[in-house]
Short mmCIF file of C-alpha atoms in Angstrom, two decimals:
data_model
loop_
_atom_site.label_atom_id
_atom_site.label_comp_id
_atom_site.label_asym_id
_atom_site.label_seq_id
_atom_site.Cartn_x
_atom_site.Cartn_y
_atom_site.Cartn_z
CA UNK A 387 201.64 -56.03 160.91
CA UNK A 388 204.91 -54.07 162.15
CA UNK A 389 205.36 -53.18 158.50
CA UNK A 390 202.08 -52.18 157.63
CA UNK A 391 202.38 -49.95 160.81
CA UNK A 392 205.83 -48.38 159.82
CA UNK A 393 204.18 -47.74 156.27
CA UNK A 394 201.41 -46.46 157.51
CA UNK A 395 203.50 -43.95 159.83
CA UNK A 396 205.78 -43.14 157.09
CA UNK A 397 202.67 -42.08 155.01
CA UNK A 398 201.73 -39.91 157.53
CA UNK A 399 204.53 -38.29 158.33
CA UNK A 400 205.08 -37.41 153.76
CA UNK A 401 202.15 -36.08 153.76
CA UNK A 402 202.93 -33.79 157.13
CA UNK A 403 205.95 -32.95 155.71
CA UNK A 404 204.66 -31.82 152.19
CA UNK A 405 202.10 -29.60 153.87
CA UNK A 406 204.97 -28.45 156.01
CA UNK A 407 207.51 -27.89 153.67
CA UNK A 408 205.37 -26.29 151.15
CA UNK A 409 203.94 -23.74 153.01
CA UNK A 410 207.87 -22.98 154.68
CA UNK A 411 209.47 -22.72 151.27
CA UNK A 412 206.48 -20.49 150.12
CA UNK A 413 206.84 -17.61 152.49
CA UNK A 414 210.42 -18.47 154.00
CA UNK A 415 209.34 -20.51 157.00
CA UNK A 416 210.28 -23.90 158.09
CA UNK A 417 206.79 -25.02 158.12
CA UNK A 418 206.96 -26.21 161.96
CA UNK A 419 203.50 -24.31 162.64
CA UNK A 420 201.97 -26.72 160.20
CA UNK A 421 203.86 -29.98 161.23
CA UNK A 422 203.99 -29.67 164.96
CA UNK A 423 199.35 -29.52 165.42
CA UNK A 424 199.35 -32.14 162.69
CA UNK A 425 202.09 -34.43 164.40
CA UNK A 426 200.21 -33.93 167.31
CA UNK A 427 196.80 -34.80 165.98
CA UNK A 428 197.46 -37.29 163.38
CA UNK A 429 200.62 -38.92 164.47
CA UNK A 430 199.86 -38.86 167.98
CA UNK A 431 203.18 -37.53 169.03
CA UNK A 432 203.49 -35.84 172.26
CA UNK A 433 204.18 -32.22 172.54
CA UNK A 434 208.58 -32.61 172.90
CA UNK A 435 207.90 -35.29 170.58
CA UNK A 436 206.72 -32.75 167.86
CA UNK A 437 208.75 -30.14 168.58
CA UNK A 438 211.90 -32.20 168.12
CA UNK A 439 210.79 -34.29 164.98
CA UNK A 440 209.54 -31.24 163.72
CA UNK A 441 213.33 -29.23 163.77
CA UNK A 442 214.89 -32.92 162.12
CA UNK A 443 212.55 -32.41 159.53
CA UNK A 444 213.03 -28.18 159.07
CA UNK A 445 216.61 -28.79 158.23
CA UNK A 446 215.87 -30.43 154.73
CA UNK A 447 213.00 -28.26 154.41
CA UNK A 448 215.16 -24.39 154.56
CA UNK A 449 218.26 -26.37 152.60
CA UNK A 450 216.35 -27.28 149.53
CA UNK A 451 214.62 -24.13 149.97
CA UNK A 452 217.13 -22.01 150.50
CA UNK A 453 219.18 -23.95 147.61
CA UNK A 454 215.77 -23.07 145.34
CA UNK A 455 215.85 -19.42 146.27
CA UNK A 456 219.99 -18.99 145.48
CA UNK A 457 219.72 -20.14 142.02
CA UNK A 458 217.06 -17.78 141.88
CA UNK A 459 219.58 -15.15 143.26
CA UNK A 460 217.51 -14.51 146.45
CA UNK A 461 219.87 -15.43 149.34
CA UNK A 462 222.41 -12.68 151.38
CA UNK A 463 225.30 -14.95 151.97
CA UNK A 464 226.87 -12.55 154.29
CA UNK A 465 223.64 -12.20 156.44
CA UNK A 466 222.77 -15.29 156.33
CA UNK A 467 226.00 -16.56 157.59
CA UNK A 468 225.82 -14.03 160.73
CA UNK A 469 222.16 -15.18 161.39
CA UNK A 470 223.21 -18.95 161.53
CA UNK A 471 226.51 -18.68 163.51
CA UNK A 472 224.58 -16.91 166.74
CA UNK A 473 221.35 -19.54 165.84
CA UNK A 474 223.86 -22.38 166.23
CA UNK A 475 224.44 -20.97 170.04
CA UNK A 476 221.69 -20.51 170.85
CA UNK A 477 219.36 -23.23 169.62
CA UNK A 478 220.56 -25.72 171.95
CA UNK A 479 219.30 -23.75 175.41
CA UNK A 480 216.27 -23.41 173.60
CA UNK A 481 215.71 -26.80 173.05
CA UNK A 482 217.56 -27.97 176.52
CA UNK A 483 214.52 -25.42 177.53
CA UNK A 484 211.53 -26.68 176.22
CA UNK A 485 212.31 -29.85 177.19
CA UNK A 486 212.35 -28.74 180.85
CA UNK A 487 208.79 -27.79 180.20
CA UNK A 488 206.12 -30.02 181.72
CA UNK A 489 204.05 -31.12 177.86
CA UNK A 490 201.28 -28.56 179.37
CA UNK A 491 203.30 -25.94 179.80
CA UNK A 492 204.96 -26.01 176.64
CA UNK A 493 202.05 -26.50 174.64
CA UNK A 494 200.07 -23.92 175.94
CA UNK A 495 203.63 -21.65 174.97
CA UNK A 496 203.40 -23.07 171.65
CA UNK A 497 200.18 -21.81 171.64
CA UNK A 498 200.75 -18.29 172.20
CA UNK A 499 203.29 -18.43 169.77
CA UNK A 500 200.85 -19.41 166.98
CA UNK A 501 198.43 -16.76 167.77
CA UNK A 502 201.47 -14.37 167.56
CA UNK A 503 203.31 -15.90 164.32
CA UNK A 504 198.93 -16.05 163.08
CA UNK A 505 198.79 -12.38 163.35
CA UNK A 506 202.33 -11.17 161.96
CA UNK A 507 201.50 -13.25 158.80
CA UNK A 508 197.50 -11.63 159.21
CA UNK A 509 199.14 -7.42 158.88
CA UNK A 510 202.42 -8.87 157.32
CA UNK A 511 201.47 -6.12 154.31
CA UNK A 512 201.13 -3.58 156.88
CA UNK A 513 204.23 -4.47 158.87
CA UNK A 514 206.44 -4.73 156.23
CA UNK A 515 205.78 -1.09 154.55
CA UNK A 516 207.53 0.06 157.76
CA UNK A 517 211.73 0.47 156.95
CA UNK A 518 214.32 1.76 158.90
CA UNK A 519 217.92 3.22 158.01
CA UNK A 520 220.15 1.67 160.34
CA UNK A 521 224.21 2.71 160.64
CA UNK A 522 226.70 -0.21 160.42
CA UNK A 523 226.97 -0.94 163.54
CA UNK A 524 223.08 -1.41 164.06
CA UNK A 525 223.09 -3.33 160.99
CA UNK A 526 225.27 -5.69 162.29
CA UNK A 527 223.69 -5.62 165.98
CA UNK A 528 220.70 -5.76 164.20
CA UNK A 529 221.66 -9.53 162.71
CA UNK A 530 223.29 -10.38 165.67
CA UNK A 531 220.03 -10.15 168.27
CA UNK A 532 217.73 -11.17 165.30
CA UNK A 533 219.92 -14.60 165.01
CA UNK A 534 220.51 -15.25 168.83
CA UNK A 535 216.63 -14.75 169.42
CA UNK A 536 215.16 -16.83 166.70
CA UNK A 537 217.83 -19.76 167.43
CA UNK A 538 216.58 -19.96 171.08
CA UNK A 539 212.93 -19.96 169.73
CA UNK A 540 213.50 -22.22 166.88
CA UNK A 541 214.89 -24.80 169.81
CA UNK A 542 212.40 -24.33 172.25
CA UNK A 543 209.35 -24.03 169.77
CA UNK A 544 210.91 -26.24 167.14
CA UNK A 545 210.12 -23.92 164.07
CA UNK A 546 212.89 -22.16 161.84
CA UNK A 547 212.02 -18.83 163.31
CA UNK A 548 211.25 -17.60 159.70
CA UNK A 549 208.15 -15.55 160.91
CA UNK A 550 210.79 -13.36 162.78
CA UNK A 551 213.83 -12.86 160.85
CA UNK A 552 211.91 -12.00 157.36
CA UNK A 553 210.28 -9.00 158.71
CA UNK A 554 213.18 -8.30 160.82
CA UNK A 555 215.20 -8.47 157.40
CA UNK A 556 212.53 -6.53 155.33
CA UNK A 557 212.27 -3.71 157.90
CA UNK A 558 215.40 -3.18 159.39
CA UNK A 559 218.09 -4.12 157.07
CA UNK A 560 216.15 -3.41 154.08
CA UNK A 561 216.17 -6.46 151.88
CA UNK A 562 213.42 -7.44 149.59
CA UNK A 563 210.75 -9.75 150.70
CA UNK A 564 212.00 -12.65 148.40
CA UNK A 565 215.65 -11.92 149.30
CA UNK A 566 214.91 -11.86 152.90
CA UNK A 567 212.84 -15.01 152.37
CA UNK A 568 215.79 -16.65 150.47
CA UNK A 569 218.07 -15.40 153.39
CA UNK A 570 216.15 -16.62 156.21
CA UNK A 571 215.85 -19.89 155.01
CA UNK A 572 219.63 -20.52 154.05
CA UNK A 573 220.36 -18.84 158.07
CA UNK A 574 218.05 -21.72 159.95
CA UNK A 575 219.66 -24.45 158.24
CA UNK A 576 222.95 -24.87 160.82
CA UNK A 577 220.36 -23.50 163.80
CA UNK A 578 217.69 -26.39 163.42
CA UNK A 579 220.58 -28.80 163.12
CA UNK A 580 221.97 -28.17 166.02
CA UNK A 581 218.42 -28.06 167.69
CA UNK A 582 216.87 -31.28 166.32
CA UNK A 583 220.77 -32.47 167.32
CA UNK A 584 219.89 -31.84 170.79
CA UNK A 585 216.38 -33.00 170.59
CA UNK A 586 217.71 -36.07 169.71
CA UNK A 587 219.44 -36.81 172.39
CA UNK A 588 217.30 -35.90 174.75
CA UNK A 589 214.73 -38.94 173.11
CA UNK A 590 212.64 -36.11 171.42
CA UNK A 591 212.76 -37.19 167.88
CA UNK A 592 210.25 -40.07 166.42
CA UNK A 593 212.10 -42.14 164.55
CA UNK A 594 208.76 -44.07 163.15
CA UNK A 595 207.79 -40.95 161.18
CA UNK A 596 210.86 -38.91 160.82
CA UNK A 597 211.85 -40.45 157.69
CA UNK A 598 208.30 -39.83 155.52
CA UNK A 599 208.64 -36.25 157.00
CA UNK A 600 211.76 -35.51 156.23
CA UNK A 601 210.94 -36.39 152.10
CA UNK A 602 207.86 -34.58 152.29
CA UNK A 603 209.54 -31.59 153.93
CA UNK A 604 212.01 -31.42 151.13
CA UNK A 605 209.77 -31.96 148.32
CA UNK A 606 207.36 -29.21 149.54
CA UNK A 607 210.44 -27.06 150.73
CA UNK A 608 211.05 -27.04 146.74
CA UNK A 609 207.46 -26.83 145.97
CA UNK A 610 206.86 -23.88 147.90
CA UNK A 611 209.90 -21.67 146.96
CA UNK A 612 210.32 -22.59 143.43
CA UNK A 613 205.93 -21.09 143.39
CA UNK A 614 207.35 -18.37 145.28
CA UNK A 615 209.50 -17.14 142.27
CA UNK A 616 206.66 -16.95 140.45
CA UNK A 617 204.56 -14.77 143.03
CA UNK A 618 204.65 -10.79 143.03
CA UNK A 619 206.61 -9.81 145.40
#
C-alpha cells in the first residue's frame, strides 16, 4: 500500500509538472501559476506546501528551458546574469516572508497575484507595443530593480517571476519577445534555487511528489520552449 501511494503521488505530481513546465517554457514562465492551484487541489498540499514544492520544481523547469532557448540563440547572457545575481538576494526574504503568512493570508495574496499575472498575459499584445529608450545607467537600474523585485516575489509566491521580467525586458530594455523569454528563464534559475533552498528548510517542500514534478517540469519546460521556436513572434 505505501508504494502504491508513493506511485500514485509521483503520478500526480508528472502530470502537474508537465502542465507546469509546458506552459512556463512556452511563454518564458516557470509554470508556478499552473502547479501551485493544481498542487493544491489534486495533491492536497497546503498553501506553503505549494509554494515551496512549486520553486524545487521551477528550477528544472527555466534550466532546460532556458538551455532550449540558447541553442536557439534566444538568451542575453549579460542580462540574464544581472537579473539572477540580485534574484539570488532577494528570494530568500521572500520566501522567509510567505512563510510568516498565516495559509489564509497567503493564499488570498496568491490570489491577487493571479488575477494580476491573468490580466498582463490577457493585454500582453497591447503592453508590449509600448518601448522605451533608456540611457545606460537606466538600463542597468532598470535590470537591477526588475531582478531584486521578481526574486522577492518568486520566494514569497513561489513562481519564476517570468510574467514580470519579459515585459519588463520587451519594453524597457528592448529585447525581442523570444529573447526576453529565453533571458528570463536562464535569470530565475539561481533565484528559485535559492528560494525552494529556503523553502526547504523551513519544511515547505513535499518530498512525496517533488520527484514526479520535477520530471514533468523538465519535460514540459522543453516541450514548451522548443514549440515556442516555432511560434511567430
Amino acid at each position: 500500500m505505501a508504494a502504491e501511494s508513493f506511485y500514485k503521488s509521483q503520478g500526480k505530481g508528472l502530470l502537474i509538472g508537465l502542465a507546469g513546465g509546458a506552459f512556463g517554457g512556452l511563454i518564458g514562465l516557470g509554470g508556478g501559476i499552473i502547479m501551485i492551484p493544481l498542487m493544491a487541489i489534486l495533491a492536497g498540499l497546503t498553501q506553503h506546501q505549494a509554494h515551496g514544492t512549486s520553486l524545487l520544481a521551477i528550477v528544472f523547469t527555466a534550466l532546460i528551458g532556458a538551455v532550449t532557448y540558447s541553442l536557439h540563440g534566444f538568451a542575453d547572457w549579460r542580462a540574464a546574469l544581472v537579473l539572477a545575481i540580485c534574484a539570488m538576494v532577494t528570494a530568500r526574504f521572500g520566501a522567509l516572508y510567505a512563510h510568516s503568512l498565516p495559509e489564509k493570508q497567503l493564499k488570498r495574496a496568491f490570489g491577487w497575484f493571479l488575477v494580476v499575472v491573468s490580466l498582463l498575459l490577457v493585454f500582453k499584445g497591447v503592453i508590449l507595443r509600448s518601448s522605451y529608450t533608456l540611457g545606460p545607467f537606466l538600463h542597468y537600474a532598470t535590470l537591477i530593480g526588475t531582478g531584486a523585485f521578481t526574486g522577492f516575489l518568486s520566494g514569497m509566491m513561489g513562481v519564476g517571476g517570468g510574467g514580470i521580467m519579459v515585459p519588463f525586458l520587451v519594453i524597457f530594455i528592448g529585447m525581442p519577445q523570444h529573447l526576453a523569454q529565453g533571458t528570463s528563464l536562464l535569470a530565475m534559475v539561481p533565484g528559485s534555487a535559492i528560494g525552494a533552498f529556503t523553502h526547504h528548510r523551513l519544511g515547505n517542500v513535499a518530498k512525496h511528489i517533488a520527484l514526479g514534478l520535477t520530471l514533468g517540469a523538465a519535460i514540459g519546460g522543453y516541450i514548451g520552449a522548443s514549440f515556442a521556436h516555432l511560434v511567430p513572434e
